[in-house]
Amino acid sequence: MEKVIVIGNGMVGYKFCEKLRAKASKEEISLTVYGEEPLPAYDRVHLSEYFESQSEDKLLMAPRAWYEENDVTLKTSQLITNIDRSTKTISTHTGESESYDYLVLATGSSAMVPPIKGVDKKGVFVYRTIEDLDQIIEYSKNVKTGAVLGGGLLGLEAAKALMDLNLETKVIEFAPKLMPRQLDEAGSNMLKSKIESLGIEILLNKNTKEIHGNGKLDQLEFTDGTSLETEMLVISCGIVSRDELAKTCGLETGTRGGFIVNEQMQTNDPAIYAIGEAANYNGMVYGLVAPGYDMAETVVDQLIGDQTKQFSGADMSTKLKLIGVDVGSFGDALGQTEGAIPIAFEDKNSGVYKRINLSPDKKKLLGGILVGDAKDYSMLLQIAQNGMAVPPNPEDLILGARGAGGGNTMMDLPDSAQICSCENVTKADIVSCIKDDGVTDLKQVRTCTKAGTGCGACSPMVADIFGATLKSMGQVVRKTLCAHFDYTRQELYSLIKIKEIKSFNELLNQYGSGDGCETCKPAVASLLASIWNDQILKQDTIQDTNDRFLANIQKGGSYSVVPRIPGGEIPPDKLIVIGQVAKKYDLYTKITGGQRIDLFGARLNDLPKIWRELIDAGMESGHAYGKSLRTVKSCVGSTWCRYGLHDSVSFAIEIENRYKGLRSPHKLKGAVSGCRRECAEAQGKDFGLIATEAGYNLYVCGNGGANPQHAKLLAGDIDEKTAIKYIDRFLMFYIRTAEPLNRTAVWLNKLEGGIDYLKEVVVNDCLGLGEELEKDMQALIAAYHCEWKAAIENEDMKKKFSHFANSEDDDPTLEFVPMREMKKPADWD
Amino acid sequence: MSDTISYKTVTPEEVNTWFEACAVSDFPSDGGLNISYQGLQIAVFNFTRRNEWFATQNLCPHKKQMILSRGMIGSDGNEPKVACPFHKKTFSLKTGENLNGDECAIATYPVKVENSKVYVGFA
Ligand code: SRM
Ligand SMILES: Cc1cc2nc3c(=O)[nH]c(=O)nc-3n(C[C@H](O)[C@H](O)[C@H](O)COP(=O)(O)OP(=O)(O)OC[C@H]3O[C@@H](n4cnc5c(N)ncnc54)[C@H](O)[C@@H]3O)c2cc1C
Ligand code: SF4
Ligand code: FES
């Protein structure tokens, strides 16, 4: 048995363990890994997500138990300080030592800190470890301004993080452009204006001379004589390999750092390997995970005696993530190949810049840049990496095929195309898992090949290949609801309507199989409600839990109460009742992001009593629990505002009351702004109206949420009546055709022909459906009833709101703890 | 509190007390109710479509929430299951096993219906 020790338990060190254990058992190779950090290896690539979740567990590459189960001895909080090559032993900072047959250095790198006077002041941070982030979060609580030194990939990610911590954020770049190594000037300018529009200021051509401040920094001084006040600084100027161990044992390192390795990842001592950001291959240190994983695989093959795999360099293509601006740069992005022919497209209006570089014979794609729209990134990268033929009009690659003739599709890729670079999965691997192993669902493709389990960037491609492969096998890929219904949502919509089906069981008996599940039941419930607008509590057990109890469930099992406040307008008397009710039932109250008031922490048994009081005071359900219309936000408009063009509040109230209670595939939000200053954020809503001199501009299919998307103009300068007509048609068309849980923005992205087609349908009535859609909407509006009113008036329904069936008691496990002047649910673990 | 009480599966053979929980007419079709028995909270499900009854602990092992009776029932292949309303972890109503992850299994209890009354078996 051979004994392998890994120094460094980072992403690559961990991946090495995983890959080694997949090929060699503990009887063949014993494996110990030392890590300096207190945590087992975590996902540094997604480090910024820590700001949101503050959960270390979510980031772990594998829990501690994994190491045990896989016979890997893990020693964390242990810094290796010495390697004795003559006795083949290593020793730790606590004086322990251990011998090895083979040593793998996976010590990664640390942030490079330039030797600027004053960098040691308080308030200066780097961005590399969870501990760094903890410190940044803590410090940010007491300051208002922050700056990032370095406008590269990581610097921009750090800037977004500072902005999310509510700091006024600036980025300082030494070079005359952002992401200087990946972007050309035009691309960088476009990126700059996009990032500035997010509210981050960018300073270019700034060389920092000194960091000033008494103990903690308060100002940066630049060599051009200017200066910048800031209370906090995050340095992101690149990385330096952690090769300090080389000094104690005479391993060779590169002039710019890193243990020098050959194709087998061996250092000048054949028993010692280096991988990941600690390795210097051919004068290069690769600051990306994919090459690191490739190196890990190379060493594993060496150790098990399979000499075939060699490392031969890697591609530095990258995509910027997280910041909300699409940026991709691949291959020879700057066109530095001799004779390269660039083709570029720039649209300052929508903020898109695309560039590709062709080989001198125009047959091959060398590389390129995408800013503002990077959805073709994966496809272009594949074409470049695989040397695939470029179409006769190469500009189609960035402009799309205009006119007849198809572009490249997934199935044109060669089998060897690497789809998932994190896990090195090729197209052939995915296709074979579908064809040979008979895998029929996408989740299984992930489990079976591991594709998409790393950074996730390839997920859309994996899905496309999956779809295309099934199609090539003669299987039609339809987005059927689930195992119980072999129909799409749109097909079920028609069936329910034509056959006048009124209940889930009726539909399941006639068109489904089995007993249904948590996917199809709520989807069908939503369809039934969208078509008949009947009382949903008549079939309460097919509703999602929030719908079932007409309230949103909270941690601990209490519920929230949200009365409708149309347009955000509320007279004092109603406001007082809300306050009184909250006091009486000990509810936590909060103004929501939707211009209304949420009362949290209601016990299930109290819900009917609470609603009785609110309804008696003239209020009704706000449907905060439903996939239905939530709010129509308004700004104060022409009644009070000096810029207001029309009475946006009255119009918002009219619209909210019109569509309240309307059930749809996902929730719906609207807004009306009184002028183009847009204080109601109408362009971030499923439908939004902005007053113009001549009437209103109607925008559709925007949303905030996880993937924010601006709404698109459907019709300009229309009057109120026309606006309502178009919204009726638009909403009904969406309700009829969308897949379950697709917001309007997602639906539009999938709609063939996009917004132009939608205009044809809604405005020009190209399908001749206009009148029918309006009629359907009218029927739904006529069937509106306040669900809560119906519930409290019916004794049978009221009975559903008790925690025990055989006792009047409250849930004894429901626990609240005081917070400020109110309460909150006890934390769950 | 909730986590100090332990729920243990009771097999039909082990039953020595049949506890009268409530009337059949109290139940929604294809849905559940929660009953209180000596400090335990037990979710009882009326699986109308299959004409079967099931009972499990009301506590979801994922985040220790007293909630499973408010979950949605259905089937996975032929296995009857309940989905927790919080994060949709699903559990077999027959064996209590977690079907879509690695949560620990939930305890199950025998149920019988006599004279339109629903009884849960305890050991
Ligand atoms: C209460 C509130 C937060 C607040 O304190 O302000 C809130 C609370 C919840 N939001 Fe929200 N959202 C609230 C405004 C928003 C907004 C802001 C807005 O409406 O202007 C957004 C972004 C705008 C948008 O939707 O486009 C928002 C985007 C989401 C999303 C992401 C939707 C998406 O398309 O990506 C979800 C998840 C979902 O619906 O699937 C969500 C889901 C939720 C849920 C329902 C999660 C859940 O299922 O438990 C939260 C319920 C809390 C509870 O227990 O009651 N919430 N949520 C806000 C209620 C507004 C209201 O009066 O009804
Ligand atoms: C915020 C952020 C975002 C990133 N985004 C991307 C991205 O989108 N795509 C991408 O490809 N890459 C990205 N990277 C880079 C990627 O995280 C690294 O390439 C990868 O983590 C390198 O892995 P590694 O194991 O070589 O080094 P590391 O992950 O740094 O691990 C090295 C470990 O060794 C430990 N160590 C060092 N010396 C010793 C010693 N003497 N004794 C014991 N332990 C020691 C260190 O403490 C560390 O835990 C990002 C990095 C950061 C910081
Ligand atoms: S309220 Fe919305 S953003 Fe806040 S935690 Fe809940 S779902 Fe997330
Ligand atoms: S608490 Fe039940 S699934 Fe999370």
Tab-separated table of N, CA, C and O in Angstrom, chain A residues 646-685:
chain	number	residue	atom	x	y	z
A	646	HIS	N	-50.634	61.859	-15.391
A	646	HIS	CA	-52.000	61.373	-15.197
A	646	HIS	C	-52.153	60.872	-13.769
A	646	HIS	O	-51.174	60.687	-13.053
A	647	ASP	N	-53.405	60.580	-13.425
A	647	ASP	CA	-53.706	60.110	-12.069
A	647	ASP	C	-53.377	58.618	-11.957
A	647	ASP	O	-54.241	57.754	-12.098
A	648	SER	N	-52.132	58.334	-11.694
A	648	SER	CA	-51.679	56.938	-11.697
A	648	SER	C	-52.282	56.127	-10.554
A	648	SER	O	-52.456	54.922	-10.681
A	649	VAL	N	-52.598	56.773	-9.436
A	649	VAL	CA	-53.156	56.014	-8.314
A	649	VAL	C	-54.542	55.481	-8.686
A	649	VAL	O	-54.833	54.293	-8.532
A	650	SER	N	-55.382	56.360	-9.195
A	650	SER	CA	-56.732	55.904	-9.559
A	650	SER	C	-56.672	54.771	-10.582
A	650	SER	O	-57.418	53.791	-10.485
A	651	PHE	N	-55.773	54.907	-11.549
A	651	PHE	CA	-55.699	53.875	-12.582
A	651	PHE	C	-55.172	52.565	-11.991
A	651	PHE	O	-55.673	51.481	-12.312
A	652	ALA	N	-54.199	52.671	-11.101
A	652	ALA	CA	-53.658	51.453	-10.470
A	652	ALA	C	-54.750	50.752	-9.655
A	652	ALA	O	-54.887	49.525	-9.708
A	653	ILE	N	-55.539	51.535	-8.923
A	653	ILE	CA	-56.602	50.925	-8.111
A	653	ILE	C	-57.617	50.235	-9.028
A	653	ILE	O	-58.038	49.101	-8.777
A	654	GLU	N	-57.950	50.899	-10.117
A	654	GLU	CA	-58.909	50.302	-11.047
A	654	GLU	C	-58.378	48.963	-11.582
A	654	GLU	O	-59.093	47.962	-11.620
A	655	ILE	N	-57.121	48.967	-11.957
A	655	ILE	CA	-56.551	47.741	-12.534
A	655	ILE	C	-56.426	46.645	-11.480
A	655	ILE	O	-56.739	45.483	-11.724
A	656	GLU	N	-55.986	47.027	-10.280
A	656	GLU	CA	-55.832	46.004	-9.234
A	656	GLU	C	-57.198	45.374	-8.940
A	656	GLU	O	-57.320	44.159	-8.803
A	657	ASN	N	-58.222	46.201	-8.847
A	657	ASN	CA	-59.542	45.647	-8.564
A	657	ASN	C	-60.068	44.811	-9.725
A	657	ASN	O	-60.821	43.867	-9.534
A	658	ARG	N	-59.656	45.161	-10.912
A	658	ARG	CA	-60.107	44.397	-12.071
A	658	ARG	C	-59.560	42.968	-12.052
A	658	ARG	O	-60.272	42.016	-12.297
A	659	TYR	N	-58.285	42.838	-11.741
A	659	TYR	CA	-57.659	41.515	-11.877
A	659	TYR	C	-57.471	40.788	-10.555
A	659	TYR	O	-56.869	39.723	-10.510
A	660	LYS	N	-57.955	41.364	-9.462
A	660	LYS	CA	-57.742	40.690	-8.174
A	660	LYS	C	-58.374	39.301	-8.214
A	660	LYS	O	-59.445	39.124	-8.810
A	661	GLY	N	-57.696	38.348	-7.608
A	661	GLY	CA	-58.240	36.992	-7.558
A	661	GLY	C	-58.019	36.178	-8.819
A	661	GLY	O	-58.363	35.003	-8.872
A	662	LEU	N	-57.401	36.775	-9.829
A	662	LEU	CA	-57.162	36.045	-11.086
A	662	LEU	C	-56.027	35.030	-10.894
A	662	LEU	O	-54.916	35.394	-10.555
A	663	ARG	N	-56.329	33.757	-11.096
A	663	ARG	CA	-55.299	32.718	-10.923
A	663	ARG	C	-54.528	32.531	-12.211
A	663	ARG	O	-55.101	32.536	-13.301
A	664	SER	N	-53.246	32.326	-12.090
A	664	SER	CA	-52.403	32.240	-13.285
A	664	SER	C	-51.280	31.232	-13.051
A	664	SER	O	-51.106	30.760	-11.943
A	665	PRO	N	-50.509	30.905	-14.104
A	665	PRO	CA	-49.448	29.910	-13.934
A	665	PRO	C	-48.444	30.305	-12.848
A	665	PRO	O	-47.853	29.457	-12.196
A	666	HIS	N	-48.206	31.579	-12.674
A	666	HIS	CA	-47.332	32.052	-11.602
A	666	HIS	C	-47.930	33.364	-11.120
A	666	HIS	O	-48.919	33.845	-11.674
A	667	LYS	N	-47.311	33.974	-10.111
A	667	LYS	CA	-47.917	35.204	-9.614
A	667	LYS	C	-47.792	36.338	-10.632
A	667	LYS	O	-46.931	36.317	-11.514
A	668	LEU	N	-48.649	37.324	-10.489
A	668	LEU	CA	-48.674	38.459	-11.410
A	668	LEU	C	-48.525	39.741	-10.610
A	668	LEU	O	-49.126	39.897	-9.549
A	669	LYS	N	-47.719	40.649	-11.121
A	669	LYS	CA	-47.593	41.943	-10.460
A	669	LYS	C	-47.698	43.041	-11.508
A	669	LYS	O	-47.233	42.877	-12.630
A	670	GLY	N	-48.280	44.159	-11.113
A	670	GLY	CA	-48.424	45.269	-12.043
A	670	GLY	C	-47.999	46.557	-11.388
A	670	GLY	O	-47.719	46.597	-10.182
A	671	ALA	N	-47.943	47.624	-12.180
A	671	ALA	CA	-47.618	48.936	-11.615
A	671	ALA	C	-48.035	50.023	-12.593
A	671	ALA	O	-48.106	49.794	-13.802
A	672	VAL	N	-48.315	51.191	-12.041
A	672	VAL	CA	-48.611	52.354	-12.886
A	672	VAL	C	-47.778	53.531	-12.382
A	672	VAL	O	-47.858	53.900	-11.208
A	673	SER	N	-46.976	54.113	-13.262
A	673	SER	CA	-46.181	55.286	-12.914
A	673	SER	C	-46.764	56.514	-13.591
A	673	SER	O	-47.188	56.445	-14.748
A	674	GLY	N	-46.720	57.636	-12.893
A	674	GLY	CA	-47.327	58.859	-13.392
A	674	GLY	C	-46.488	59.628	-14.399
A	674	GLY	O	-46.976	60.559	-15.043
A	675	CYS	N	-45.234	59.248	-14.532
A	675	CYS	CA	-44.418	59.865	-15.582
A	675	CYS	C	-43.181	59.005	-15.767
A	675	CYS	O	-42.991	58.015	-15.069
A	676	ARG	N	-42.320	59.387	-16.689
A	676	ARG	CA	-41.212	58.493	-17.018
A	676	ARG	C	-40.131	58.427	-15.949
A	676	ARG	O	-39.162	57.688	-16.073
A	677	ARG	N	-40.281	59.194	-14.845
A	677	ARG	CA	-39.341	58.998	-13.737
A	677	ARG	C	-39.554	57.616	-13.123
A	677	ARG	O	-38.704	57.100	-12.420
A	678	GLU	N	-40.774	57.065	-13.338
A	678	GLU	CA	-40.987	55.631	-13.073
A	678	GLU	C	-40.857	55.237	-11.607
A	678	GLU	O	-40.237	54.222	-11.283
A	679	CYS	N	-41.440	56.018	-10.705
A	679	CYS	CA	-41.307	55.691	-9.283
A	679	CYS	C	-42.036	54.409	-8.892
A	679	CYS	O	-41.777	53.847	-7.830
A	680	ALA	N	-42.946	53.927	-9.706
A	680	ALA	CA	-43.655	52.683	-9.353
A	680	ALA	C	-42.955	51.447	-9.913
A	680	ALA	O	-43.422	50.333	-9.734
A	681	GLU	N	-41.851	51.634	-10.597
A	681	GLU	CA	-41.075	50.509	-11.147
A	681	GLU	C	-41.895	49.630	-12.083
A	681	GLU	O	-41.854	48.390	-12.003
A	682	ALA	N	-42.656	50.282	-12.963
A	682	ALA	CA	-43.544	49.543	-13.860
A	682	ALA	C	-42.779	48.640	-14.824
A	682	ALA	O	-43.296	47.619	-15.278
A	683	GLN	N	-41.521	49.001	-15.119
A	683	GLN	CA	-40.763	48.166	-16.061
A	683	GLN	C	-40.181	46.922	-15.404
A	683	GLN	O	-39.482	46.150	-16.050
A	684	GLY	N	-40.477	46.743	-14.100
A	684	GLY	CA	-40.020	45.518	-13.438
A	684	GLY	C	-41.203	44.616	-13.134
A	684	GLY	O	-41.125	43.761	-12.269
A	685	LYS	N	-42.303	44.816	-13.821
A	685	LYS	CA	-43.520	44.081	-13.474
A	685	LYS	C	-44.018	43.228	-14.650
A	685	LYS	O	-43.638	43.447	-15.785
